Amino acid sequence: MPPTYRRHPNTAGRIVDGLAFVVTADDNKLHTLNATATHVWQLAQGGVDLETAAHALTESFQVELPTARADLAACLDDLVARQILVLG
Amino acid sequence: MIAHRRFELAGVTVLLRVDGAPGLDDLAEGFAACPEASGTPDLVLEVHRDAAFAAGRPRSARYPAFERTLQPDGTIALSRTDIELILTCYPDRGPQGERVRATARASDQPASLDAALRAAYSVIAPRCGALILHASAVIADGQAHVLSAVSGTGKSTLARLLAAQPGFHRLADELVILRRHTAPGAPARWWCHPVPFRGCEGDPFHPPTPLASLNLLSQSPAHARTLLESTAALKPLLRNVVAHVAEAATAARVLELGALATHEVPTYHLAFAPDPSVATVFAVT
C-alpha cells in the first residue's frame, strides 16, 4: 500500500476565492496555500497517495505526469512539515 | 459565599460565578453596560479567587500572555502566574446548556479576574458569531470604522486624531468585538461592540454600531486607502484576532468568521501619516 496523506486532525481550513487558508491549531498559525497545495489539501480530505494526486493534478493543471510527481513530492513534504497533512 | 452574574456581551450569554474575596466587587466598570441576561448561558465561567494563588508561581517571559496546552482529554489549559484556566468546549451543549465551560483558579487581583473572563470569552465568542479584534474604532455618520493593527502601529493615535475631527466619535481604543448577526430572510449584518474589559479606553457604554469598514493599518508618509480582496485581507485580519486557539473547532470558527468578515465588510489597507488630514480618506459627510 502506498503511503496516504490526510489532513492533520488538529487543523481547520477554508477555501477563499480558490485558495485554501489552513489554521494549524497546535501552533495557532494561519497558512495560505498556493493552487497546487490547495488541490492537494482538498484531495487529502479522504486520504490520498502521491500517485493518485499526481494523476489528478495532470487533469487539473495540464501538466505531464513526471512534472506533477516532482512538484507534488515537494509540496507534500512541505505540507507535512507544516503539520497541515499527516502521513499514514 | 458565591457571587454570580448572568449577562450578555455582544450576543453571548455569560454566567460568571466567583467564590473567594473580593467576589465580583472589582469587576471592571464597563461590565455595567452589559445587560442582565436570562436563559441558557453560552459560557459558564467559575472562578475561585485566592490571595495566595500567585505566590511562588514562576512568571513566564511571555506574561501577560498565557501558556496554552491542548490536554489529552480535549480540554484547553491556559496558564500564567496568576491564573490557571481550564476550558471545556462541547460539540453540542454541556450540563447547563453551555457551549463552553471554564473553571479558573486566580489571584484576588482585579486584572486576574478580567484576564480569565477575557480569555474564556475569546473561545466562546467565535461559536456565537463574534470575534475580539485588536483594534481601535471610530463612529462617523452612525457607522463604525474599525482600525486594526498590531501594537505600536498607531491605532490609538489614529483613533484620537479622527475623534478630534468634526463628525467622528471614538468608540474603542485597544479592542473591539465584531459580531455577525443573521436574521431569517435578511442579509447578514456586522456590528461593532465596545469591550468592557480593563485597560481598554473608549466608550464601553456606547451601543453596538453597524460596521462600515475594516481598516488594516500601516504608517506611511502619505495617506492611502486601498480596498483589499478577501484573500489579501484575511491573513492580516486574523493576525489581529484575539482567540485562544488550541483545537480545530475553535480554529474553524475563527477562520469562518474572518473569511465572512472580509467578504461582507469592505476591508481596506489604510496607510496613514499621523496627522489630522487622515480624516479625508473616510469621506464623512
mmCIF file of C-alpha atoms in Angstrom:
data_model
loop_
_atom_site.group_PDB
_atom_site.id
_atom_site.type_symbol
_atom_site.label_atom_id
_atom_site.label_comp_id
_atom_site.label_asym_id
_atom_site.label_seq_id
_atom_site.Cartn_x
_atom_site.Cartn_y
_atom_site.Cartn_z
ATOM 1 C CA MET A 1 0.000 0.000 0.000
ATOM 2 C CA PRO A 2 1.432 3.423 -0.894
ATOM 3 C CA PRO A 3 1.568 5.925 1.958
ATOM 4 C CA THR A 4 -1.564 8.010 2.315
ATOM 5 C CA TYR A 5 -1.648 11.684 3.125
ATOM 6 C CA ARG A 6 -4.515 13.016 5.248
ATOM 7 C CA ARG A 7 -5.417 16.335 6.788
ATOM 8 C CA HIS A 8 -3.880 16.796 10.226
ATOM 9 C CA PRO A 9 -6.699 16.299 12.736
ATOM 10 C CA ASN A 10 -5.901 19.483 14.646
ATOM 11 C CA THR A 11 -6.342 21.816 11.697
ATOM 12 C CA ALA A 12 -9.187 23.791 10.200
ATOM 13 C CA GLY A 13 -9.317 25.132 6.677
ATOM 14 C CA ARG A 14 -11.435 27.060 4.297
ATOM 15 C CA ILE A 15 -11.318 27.878 0.593
ATOM 16 C CA VAL A 16 -11.423 31.612 -0.070
ATOM 17 C CA ASP A 17 -11.528 32.690 -3.713
ATOM 18 C CA GLY A 18 -9.967 29.415 -4.812
ATOM 19 C CA LEU A 19 -7.138 29.277 -2.285
ATOM 20 C CA ALA A 20 -7.058 27.269 0.932
ATOM 21 C CA PHE A 21 -6.421 29.006 4.227
ATOM 22 C CA VAL A 22 -5.492 26.484 6.905
ATOM 23 C CA VAL A 23 -5.062 27.070 10.620
ATOM 24 C CA THR A 24 -2.778 24.639 12.419
ATOM 25 C CA ALA A 25 -4.189 24.777 15.918
ATOM 26 C CA ASP A 26 -1.140 23.309 17.658
ATOM 27 C CA ASP A 27 0.902 26.418 16.912
ATOM 28 C CA ASN A 28 -2.010 28.741 16.103
ATOM 29 C CA LYS A 29 -0.622 29.667 12.663
ATOM 30 C CA LEU A 30 -2.537 30.548 9.536
ATOM 31 C CA HIS A 31 -1.152 29.118 6.294
ATOM 32 C CA THR A 32 -2.121 30.333 2.848
ATOM 33 C CA LEU A 33 -1.751 27.560 0.284
ATOM 34 C CA ASN A 34 -0.903 28.017 -3.375
ATOM 35 C CA ALA A 35 -3.020 26.475 -6.130
ATOM 36 C CA THR A 36 -1.225 23.099 -6.138
ATOM 37 C CA ALA A 37 -1.246 22.785 -2.359
ATOM 38 C CA THR A 38 -4.910 23.801 -2.269
ATOM 39 C CA HIS A 39 -5.714 20.993 -4.700
ATOM 40 C CA VAL A 40 -3.769 18.503 -2.602
ATOM 41 C CA TRP A 41 -5.397 19.713 0.580
ATOM 42 C CA GLN A 42 -8.824 19.139 -0.976
ATOM 43 C CA LEU A 43 -7.835 15.643 -2.131
ATOM 44 C CA ALA A 44 -6.455 14.819 1.304
ATOM 45 C CA GLN A 45 -9.839 15.168 2.972
ATOM 46 C CA GLY A 46 -10.465 11.478 2.447
ATOM 47 C CA GLY A 47 -6.794 10.490 2.226
ATOM 48 C CA VAL A 48 -4.753 10.419 -0.968
ATOM 49 C CA ASP A 49 -1.484 8.851 -2.119
ATOM 50 C CA LEU A 50 1.105 10.541 -4.292
ATOM 51 C CA GLU A 51 0.265 8.656 -7.474
ATOM 52 C CA THR A 52 -3.474 9.363 -7.250
ATOM 53 C CA ALA A 53 -2.805 13.019 -6.505
ATOM 54 C CA ALA A 54 -0.335 13.238 -9.405
ATOM 55 C CA HIS A 55 -2.909 11.918 -11.855
ATOM 56 C CA ALA A 56 -5.487 14.387 -10.514
ATOM 57 C CA LEU A 57 -3.006 17.201 -10.984
ATOM 58 C CA THR A 58 -2.322 16.290 -14.610
ATOM 59 C CA GLU A 59 -6.014 16.724 -15.324
ATOM 60 C CA SER A 60 -6.468 19.960 -13.391
ATOM 61 C CA PHE A 61 -3.283 21.760 -14.348
ATOM 62 C CA GLN A 62 -2.480 20.275 -17.776
ATOM 63 C CA VAL A 63 0.980 19.086 -16.758
ATOM 64 C CA GLU A 64 2.866 15.914 -17.627
ATOM 65 C CA LEU A 65 2.829 13.126 -15.057
ATOM 66 C CA PRO A 66 6.585 13.259 -14.237
ATOM 67 C CA THR A 67 6.323 17.008 -13.640
ATOM 68 C CA ALA A 68 3.256 16.521 -11.462
ATOM 69 C CA ARG A 69 5.027 13.817 -9.428
ATOM 70 C CA ALA A 70 8.055 16.009 -8.834
ATOM 71 C CA ASP A 71 6.005 19.066 -7.878
ATOM 72 C CA LEU A 72 3.809 17.000 -5.618
ATOM 73 C CA ALA A 73 6.653 15.345 -3.763
ATOM 74 C CA ALA A 74 7.999 18.729 -2.724
ATOM 75 C CA CYS A 75 4.528 20.034 -1.962
ATOM 76 C CA LEU A 76 3.595 17.047 0.198
ATOM 77 C CA ASP A 77 6.872 17.238 2.123
ATOM 78 C CA ASP A 78 6.184 20.891 2.818
ATOM 79 C CA LEU A 79 2.584 20.288 3.936
ATOM 80 C CA VAL A 80 3.676 17.500 6.271
ATOM 81 C CA ALA A 81 6.487 19.666 7.682
ATOM 82 C CA ARG A 82 3.969 22.411 8.411
ATOM 83 C CA GLN A 83 1.651 19.841 10.065
ATOM 84 C CA ILE A 84 -1.125 20.603 7.603
ATOM 85 C CA LEU A 85 -1.085 16.967 6.437
ATOM 86 C CA VAL A 86 -0.074 13.766 8.166
ATOM 87 C CA LEU A 87 1.313 10.659 6.585
ATOM 88 C CA GLY A 88 -0.067 7.273 7.338
ATOM 89 C CA MET B 1 -20.164 32.738 49.519
ATOM 90 C CA ILE B 2 -20.530 32.604 45.760
ATOM 91 C CA ALA B 3 -21.175 35.770 43.787
ATOM 92 C CA HIS B 4 -22.704 35.366 40.391
ATOM 93 C CA ARG B 5 -23.880 37.389 37.466
ATOM 94 C CA ARG B 6 -25.541 36.406 34.191
ATOM 95 C CA PHE B 7 -25.094 38.971 31.458
ATOM 96 C CA GLU B 8 -24.969 39.403 27.714
ATOM 97 C CA LEU B 9 -21.895 40.639 25.891
ATOM 98 C CA ALA B 10 -22.229 41.033 22.115
ATOM 99 C CA GLY B 11 -24.818 38.319 21.754
ATOM 100 C CA VAL B 12 -23.060 35.885 24.102
ATOM 101 C CA THR B 13 -24.771 34.963 27.362
ATOM 102 C CA VAL B 14 -22.211 34.586 30.138
ATOM 103 C CA LEU B 15 -22.813 33.059 33.552
ATOM 104 C CA LEU B 16 -19.999 34.167 35.846
ATOM 105 C CA ARG B 17 -19.664 32.540 39.262
ATOM 106 C CA VAL B 18 -16.969 33.639 41.644
ATOM 107 C CA ASP B 19 -16.029 32.404 45.063
ATOM 108 C CA GLY B 20 -13.372 33.915 47.280
ATOM 109 C CA ALA B 21 -12.862 37.575 48.100
ATOM 110 C CA PRO B 22 -13.406 40.056 46.616
ATOM 111 C CA GLY B 23 -16.052 38.197 44.614
ATOM 112 C CA LEU B 24 -17.344 40.364 41.796
ATOM 113 C CA ASP B 25 -16.813 43.667 43.604
ATOM 114 C CA ASP B 26 -13.883 44.634 41.390
ATOM 115 C CA LEU B 27 -15.332 43.581 38.054
ATOM 116 C CA ALA B 28 -14.409 46.272 35.523
ATOM 117 C CA GLU B 29 -16.796 49.209 35.450
ATOM 118 C CA GLY B 30 -17.556 48.642 31.774
ATOM 119 C CA PHE B 31 -19.453 45.434 32.591
ATOM 120 C CA ALA B 32 -22.218 47.631 33.988
ATOM 121 C CA ALA B 33 -23.028 48.274 30.328
ATOM 122 C CA CYS B 34 -23.718 44.577 29.721
ATOM 123 C CA PRO B 35 -27.414 43.848 30.181
ATOM 124 C CA GLU B 36 -28.551 41.185 32.592
ATOM 125 C CA ALA B 37 -29.498 38.013 30.737
ATOM 126 C CA SER B 38 -31.760 35.073 31.342
ATOM 127 C CA GLY B 39 -31.929 31.666 29.764
ATOM 128 C CA THR B 40 -29.258 29.221 28.803
ATOM 129 C CA PRO B 41 -25.706 30.521 29.119
ATOM 130 C CA ASP B 42 -23.299 30.132 26.206
ATOM 131 C CA LEU B 43 -20.352 30.382 28.588
ATOM 132 C CA VAL B 44 -20.182 29.273 32.203
ATOM 133 C CA LEU B 45 -17.095 30.643 33.939
ATOM 134 C CA GLU B 46 -16.376 29.614 37.509
ATOM 135 C CA VAL B 47 -13.529 31.410 39.217
ATOM 136 C CA HIS B 48 -12.005 30.628 42.581
ATOM 137 C CA ARG B 49 -10.103 33.686 43.802
ATOM 138 C CA ASP B 50 -7.292 33.217 46.266
ATOM 139 C CA ALA B 51 -4.993 35.958 47.543
ATOM 140 C CA ALA B 52 -2.139 33.475 47.847
ATOM 141 C CA PHE B 53 -2.582 31.813 44.474
ATOM 142 C CA ALA B 54 0.236 33.571 42.617
ATOM 143 C CA ALA B 55 2.740 33.265 45.471
ATOM 144 C CA GLY B 56 5.749 31.243 44.427
ATOM 145 C CA ARG B 57 4.478 30.586 40.925
ATOM 146 C CA PRO B 58 7.037 31.370 38.211
ATOM 147 C CA ARG B 59 6.496 34.376 35.970
ATOM 148 C CA SER B 60 6.773 33.418 32.321
ATOM 149 C CA ALA B 61 8.732 35.627 29.931
ATOM 150 C CA ARG B 62 5.529 35.804 27.876
ATOM 151 C CA TYR B 63 3.443 37.269 30.730
ATOM 152 C CA PRO B 64 0.725 38.577 30.497
ATOM 153 C CA ALA B 65 0.195 36.125 27.638
ATOM 154 C CA PHE B 66 -0.998 32.639 28.623
ATOM 155 C CA GLU B 67 0.802 29.360 28.038
ATOM 156 C CA ARG B 68 -1.672 27.256 26.111
ATOM 157 C CA THR B 69 -1.961 23.463 26.111
ATOM 158 C CA LEU B 70 -4.434 21.123 24.476
ATOM 159 C CA GLN B 71 -4.774 18.347 27.064
ATOM 160 C CA PRO B 72 -5.272 14.640 26.286
ATOM 161 C CA ASP B 73 -8.916 14.835 27.402
ATOM 162 C CA GLY B 74 -9.560 17.583 24.855
ATOM 163 C CA THR B 75 -9.757 20.438 27.346
ATOM 164 C CA ILE B 76 -7.668 23.572 26.863
ATOM 165 C CA ALA B 77 -5.386 24.667 29.690
ATOM 166 C CA LEU B 78 -4.377 28.323 29.859
ATOM 167 C CA SER B 79 -1.805 29.213 32.435
ATOM 168 C CA ARG B 80 0.124 32.222 33.652
ATOM 169 C CA THR B 81 1.477 33.336 37.012
ATOM 170 C CA ASP B 82 -1.837 34.478 38.449
ATOM 171 C CA ILE B 83 -4.333 32.219 36.642
ATOM 172 C CA GLU B 84 -4.951 28.566 35.809
ATOM 173 C CA LEU B 85 -7.890 28.236 33.449
ATOM 174 C CA ILE B 86 -9.381 25.011 32.065
ATOM 175 C CA LEU B 87 -11.769 25.311 29.138
ATOM 176 C CA THR B 88 -14.122 22.558 28.020
ATOM 177 C CA CYS B 89 -15.675 23.108 24.600
ATOM 178 C CA TYR B 90 -18.746 20.990 23.965
ATOM 179 C CA PRO B 91 -19.564 19.866 20.421
ATOM 180 C CA ASP B 92 -23.206 20.304 21.361
ATOM 181 C CA ARG B 93 -24.071 21.582 24.834
ATOM 182 C CA GLY B 94 -22.783 20.994 28.353
ATOM 183 C CA PRO B 95 -24.665 20.120 31.555
ATOM 184 C CA GLN B 96 -26.198 23.577 31.899
ATOM 185 C CA GLY B 97 -26.744 24.014 28.180
ATOM 186 C CA GLU B 98 -23.478 25.893 27.835
ATOM 187 C CA ARG B 99 -21.203 25.601 24.796
ATOM 188 C CA VAL B 100 -18.051 26.331 26.767
ATOM 189 C CA ARG B 101 -17.358 25.749 30.450
ATOM 190 C CA ALA B 102 -14.363 27.375 32.051
ATOM 191 C CA THR B 103 -13.022 26.866 35.548
ATOM 192 C CA ALA B 104 -10.290 29.065 36.903
ATOM 193 C CA ARG B 105 -8.102 29.470 39.940
ATOM 194 C CA ALA B 106 -6.865 33.017 40.100
ATOM 195 C CA SER B 107 -5.312 35.589 42.368
ATOM 196 C CA ASP B 108 -7.518 38.167 44.052
ATOM 197 C CA GLN B 109 -6.219 40.953 41.801
ATOM 198 C CA PRO B 110 -8.747 42.686 39.514
ATOM 199 C CA ALA B 111 -6.560 42.039 36.470
ATOM 200 C CA SER B 112 -6.701 38.287 37.105
ATOM 201 C CA LEU B 113 -10.490 38.105 37.035
ATOM 202 C CA ASP B 114 -10.571 40.322 33.974
ATOM 203 C CA ALA B 115 -7.968 38.231 32.130
ATOM 204 C CA ALA B 116 -9.783 34.967 32.921
ATOM 205 C CA LEU B 117 -13.019 36.407 31.599
ATOM 206 C CA ARG B 118 -11.350 37.818 28.505
ATOM 207 C CA ALA B 119 -9.617 34.519 27.721
ATOM 208 C CA ALA B 120 -12.763 32.434 28.175
ATOM 209 C CA TYR B 121 -14.775 34.911 26.141
ATOM 210 C CA SER B 122 -12.276 34.686 23.280
ATOM 211 C CA VAL B 123 -13.093 30.970 22.951
ATOM 212 C CA ILE B 124 -16.878 31.213 23.217
ATOM 213 C CA ALA B 125 -17.259 34.310 21.039
ATOM 214 C CA PRO B 126 -16.430 32.671 17.676
ATOM 215 C CA ARG B 127 -19.003 29.968 18.446
ATOM 216 C CA CYS B 128 -21.619 32.715 18.742
ATOM 217 C CA GLY B 129 -20.650 34.677 15.625
ATOM 218 C CA ALA B 130 -18.296 37.146 17.298
ATOM 219 C CA LEU B 131 -14.585 37.903 17.279
ATOM 220 C CA ILE B 132 -12.419 40.011 19.568
ATOM 221 C CA LEU B 133 -10.083 42.114 17.462
ATOM 222 C CA HIS B 134 -7.037 44.191 18.367
ATOM 223 C CA ALA B 135 -8.343 47.475 17.036
ATOM 224 C CA SER B 136 -9.476 50.952 17.800
ATOM 225 C CA ALA B 137 -12.714 52.223 16.304
ATOM 226 C CA VAL B 138 -14.443 55.456 15.458
ATOM 227 C CA ILE B 139 -18.037 56.212 14.560
ATOM 228 C CA ALA B 140 -18.956 58.520 11.695
ATOM 229 C CA ASP B 141 -22.390 59.004 10.143
ATOM 230 C CA GLY B 142 -23.728 56.437 12.615
ATOM 231 C CA GLN B 143 -21.412 53.683 11.380
ATOM 232 C CA ALA B 144 -18.248 52.182 12.823
ATOM 233 C CA HIS B 145 -14.877 52.197 11.126
ATOM 234 C CA VAL B 146 -12.550 49.688 12.746
ATOM 235 C CA LEU B 147 -8.818 50.460 12.723
ATOM 236 C CA SER B 148 -6.899 47.257 13.271
ATOM 237 C CA ALA B 149 -3.193 46.732 13.736
ATOM 238 C CA VAL B 150 -0.613 45.092 15.906
ATOM 239 C CA SER B 151 0.597 47.060 18.929
ATOM 240 C CA GLY B 152 2.803 50.009 18.114
ATOM 241 C CA THR B 153 1.343 50.775 14.688
ATOM 242 C CA GLY B 154 -0.611 53.765 15.916
ATOM 243 C CA LYS B 155 -4.221 52.607 16.061
ATOM 244 C CA SER B 156 -4.853 54.578 19.266
ATOM 245 C CA THR B 157 -3.160 57.645 17.820
ATOM 246 C CA LEU B 158 -5.258 57.397 14.689
ATOM 247 C CA ALA B 159 -8.495 56.999 16.648
ATOM 248 C CA ARG B 160 -7.653 60.068 18.724
ATOM 249 C CA LEU B 161 -6.768 62.123 15.640
ATOM 250 C CA LEU B 162 -10.026 61.174 13.976
ATOM 251 C CA ALA B 163 -12.103 61.729 17.116
ATOM 252 C CA ALA B 164 -10.834 65.302 17.235
ATOM 253 C CA GLN B 165 -12.362 65.968 13.804
ATOM 254 C CA PRO B 166 -15.972 67.064 13.280
ATOM 255 C CA GLY B 167 -18.316 64.143 12.709
ATOM 256 C CA PHE B 168 -16.190 61.478 14.443
ATOM 257 C CA HIS B 169 -16.655 59.794 17.837
ATOM 258 C CA ARG B 170 -14.117 57.435 19.404
ATOM 259 C CA LEU B 171 -15.697 54.076 20.255
ATOM 260 C CA ALA B 172 -12.724 51.971 21.293
ATOM 261 C CA ASP B 173 -9.015 52.239 21.739
ATOM 262 C CA GLU B 174 -7.490 48.778 22.098
ATOM 263 C CA LEU B 175 -10.057 46.032 21.454
ATOM 264 C CA VAL B 176 -13.430 45.721 19.769
ATOM 265 C CA ILE B 177 -15.882 42.875 19.309
ATOM 266 C CA LEU B 178 -17.139 42.265 15.782
ATOM 267 C CA ARG B 179 -20.399 40.388 15.654
ATOM 268 C CA ARG B 180 -22.151 38.885 12.650
ATOM 269 C CA HIS B 181 -25.890 38.940 13.100
ATOM 270 C CA THR B 182 -28.207 36.967 10.907
ATOM 271 C CA ALA B 183 -31.981 37.018 10.772
ATOM 272 C CA PRO B 184 -34.276 34.862 8.635
ATOM 273 C CA GLY B 185 -34.818 36.378 5.197
ATOM 274 C CA ALA B 186 -32.357 39.208 5.714
ATOM 275 C CA PRO B 187 -28.719 39.571 4.710
ATOM 276 C CA ALA B 188 -26.136 39.142 7.452
ATOM 277 C CA ARG B 189 -25.128 42.362 9.185
ATOM 278 C CA TRP B 190 -21.974 43.097 11.107
ATOM 279 C CA TRP B 191 -21.902 45.133 14.292
ATOM 280 C CA CYS B 192 -19.074 46.688 16.232
ATOM 281 C CA HIS B 193 -19.297 46.438 20.014
ATOM 282 C CA PRO B 194 -17.101 48.264 22.512
ATOM 283 C CA VAL B 195 -15.448 45.990 25.079
ATOM 284 C CA PRO B 196 -15.930 46.235 28.839
ATOM 285 C CA PHE B 197 -12.515 44.831 29.771
ATOM 286 C CA ARG B 198 -9.914 46.618 31.876
ATOM 287 C CA GLY B 199 -7.241 48.724 30.196
ATOM 288 C CA CYS B 200 -9.329 49.379 27.120
ATOM 289 C CA GLU B 201 -10.061 53.061 26.770
ATOM 290 C CA GLY B 202 -13.018 54.168 24.763
ATOM 291 C CA ASP B 203 -16.730 54.256 25.334
ATOM 292 C CA PRO B 204 -17.868 50.906 26.759
ATOM 293 C CA PHE B 205 -21.369 52.270 27.278
ATOM 294 C CA HIS B 206 -21.889 53.088 23.597
ATOM 295 C CA PRO B 207 -24.465 50.799 21.987
ATOM 296 C CA PRO B 208 -23.392 48.418 19.219
ATOM 297 C CA THR B 209 -22.920 50.198 15.917
ATOM 298 C CA PRO B 210 -23.306 48.941 12.338
ATOM 299 C CA LEU B 211 -19.896 48.154 10.905
ATOM 300 C CA ALA B 212 -18.995 50.219 7.818
ATOM 301 C CA SER B 213 -15.392 49.214 7.222
ATOM 302 C CA LEU B 214 -12.386 47.305 8.440
ATOM 303 C CA ASN B 215 -9.075 49.108 8.027
ATOM 304 C CA LEU B 216 -5.763 47.309 8.357
ATOM 305 C CA LEU B 217 -3.203 49.929 9.292
ATOM 306 C CA SER B 218 0.357 50.786 8.460
ATOM 307 C CA GLN B 219 2.167 54.084 8.860
ATOM 308 C CA SER B 220 3.331 55.906 5.769
ATOM 309 C CA PRO B 221 4.446 59.409 4.741
ATOM 310 C CA ALA B 222 1.133 59.877 2.898
ATOM 311 C CA HIS B 223 -2.425 58.668 3.375
ATOM 312 C CA ALA B 224 -3.728 55.979 1.040
ATOM 313 C CA ARG B 225 -6.763 53.728 1.488
ATOM 314 C CA THR B 226 -6.913 50.676 -0.773
ATOM 315 C CA LEU B 227 -9.764 48.166 -0.954
ATOM 316 C CA LEU B 228 -8.469 44.604 -0.440
ATOM 317 C CA GLU B 229 -9.584 41.318 -1.925
ATOM 318 C CA SER B 230 -10.683 38.779 0.663
ATOM 319 C CA THR B 231 -7.592 36.648 0.040
ATOM 320 C CA ALA B 232 -5.307 39.605 0.758
ATOM 321 C CA ALA B 233 -7.283 40.778 3.771
ATOM 322 C CA LEU B 234 -7.823 37.524 5.631
ATOM 323 C CA LYS B 235 -4.318 36.843 6.888
ATOM 324 C CA PRO B 236 -3.591 40.333 8.255
ATOM 325 C CA LEU B 237 -7.048 40.463 9.810
ATOM 326 C CA LEU B 238 -6.690 37.106 11.566
ATOM 327 C CA ARG B 239 -3.261 38.152 12.848
ATOM 328 C CA ASN B 240 -5.106 40.726 14.960
ATOM 329 C CA VAL B 241 -7.872 38.437 16.236
ATOM 330 C CA VAL B 242 -7.716 37.617 19.940
ATOM 331 C CA ALA B 243 -8.623 33.956 20.356
ATOM 332 C CA HIS B 244 -7.049 31.189 22.399
ATOM 333 C CA VAL B 245 -6.955 28.657 19.592
ATOM 334 C CA ALA B 246 -5.703 25.235 20.640
ATOM 335 C CA GLU B 247 -8.045 22.876 18.819
ATOM 336 C CA ALA B 248 -9.607 22.562 15.402
ATOM 337 C CA ALA B 249 -13.162 23.541 16.354
ATOM 338 C CA THR B 250 -12.201 26.997 17.587
ATOM 339 C CA ALA B 251 -9.797 27.449 14.672
ATOM 340 C CA ALA B 252 -12.587 26.608 12.221
ATOM 341 C CA ARG B 253 -14.956 29.137 13.780
ATOM 342 C CA VAL B 254 -12.350 31.898 13.765
ATOM 343 C CA LEU B 255 -11.397 31.143 10.181
ATOM 344 C CA GLU B 256 -15.025 31.047 9.051
ATOM 345 C CA LEU B 257 -15.858 34.379 10.675
ATOM 346 C CA GLY B 258 -12.682 36.011 9.367
ATOM 347 C CA ALA B 259 -13.466 34.882 5.838
ATOM 348 C CA LEU B 260 -17.067 36.065 6.112
ATOM 349 C CA ALA B 261 -15.986 39.424 7.513
ATOM 350 C CA THR B 262 -13.550 40.094 4.684
ATOM 351 C CA HIS B 263 -16.230 39.098 2.162
ATOM 352 C CA GLU B 264 -19.123 41.012 3.677
ATOM 353 C CA VAL B 265 -17.447 44.122 5.083
ATOM 354 C CA PRO B 266 -15.341 46.427 2.907
ATOM 355 C CA THR B 267 -11.795 45.815 4.106
ATOM 356 C CA TYR B 268 -9.037 48.284 3.327
ATOM 357 C CA HIS B 269 -5.340 48.693 3.752
ATOM 358 C CA LEU B 270 -5.031 52.139 5.303
ATOM 359 C CA ALA B 271 -1.578 53.670 5.081
ATOM 360 C CA PHE B 272 -1.592 56.832 7.151
ATOM 361 C CA ALA B 273 0.600 59.600 8.399
ATOM 362 C CA PRO B 274 -0.212 60.640 11.959
ATOM 363 C CA ASP B 275 -1.844 63.969 11.180
ATOM 364 C CA PRO B 276 -5.492 65.091 11.259
ATOM 365 C CA SER B 277 -5.872 65.225 7.482
ATOM 366 C CA VAL B 278 -6.250 61.415 7.537
ATOM 367 C CA ALA B 279 -9.961 62.086 8.190
ATOM 368 C CA THR B 280 -10.334 62.970 4.489
ATOM 369 C CA VAL B 281 -9.908 59.344 3.395
ATOM 370 C CA PHE B 282 -13.165 58.395 5.148
ATOM 371 C CA ALA B 283 -15.348 60.758 3.082
ATOM 372 C CA VAL B 284 -17.572 61.522 6.055
ATOM 373 C CA THR B 285 -20.477 63.881 5.359
#
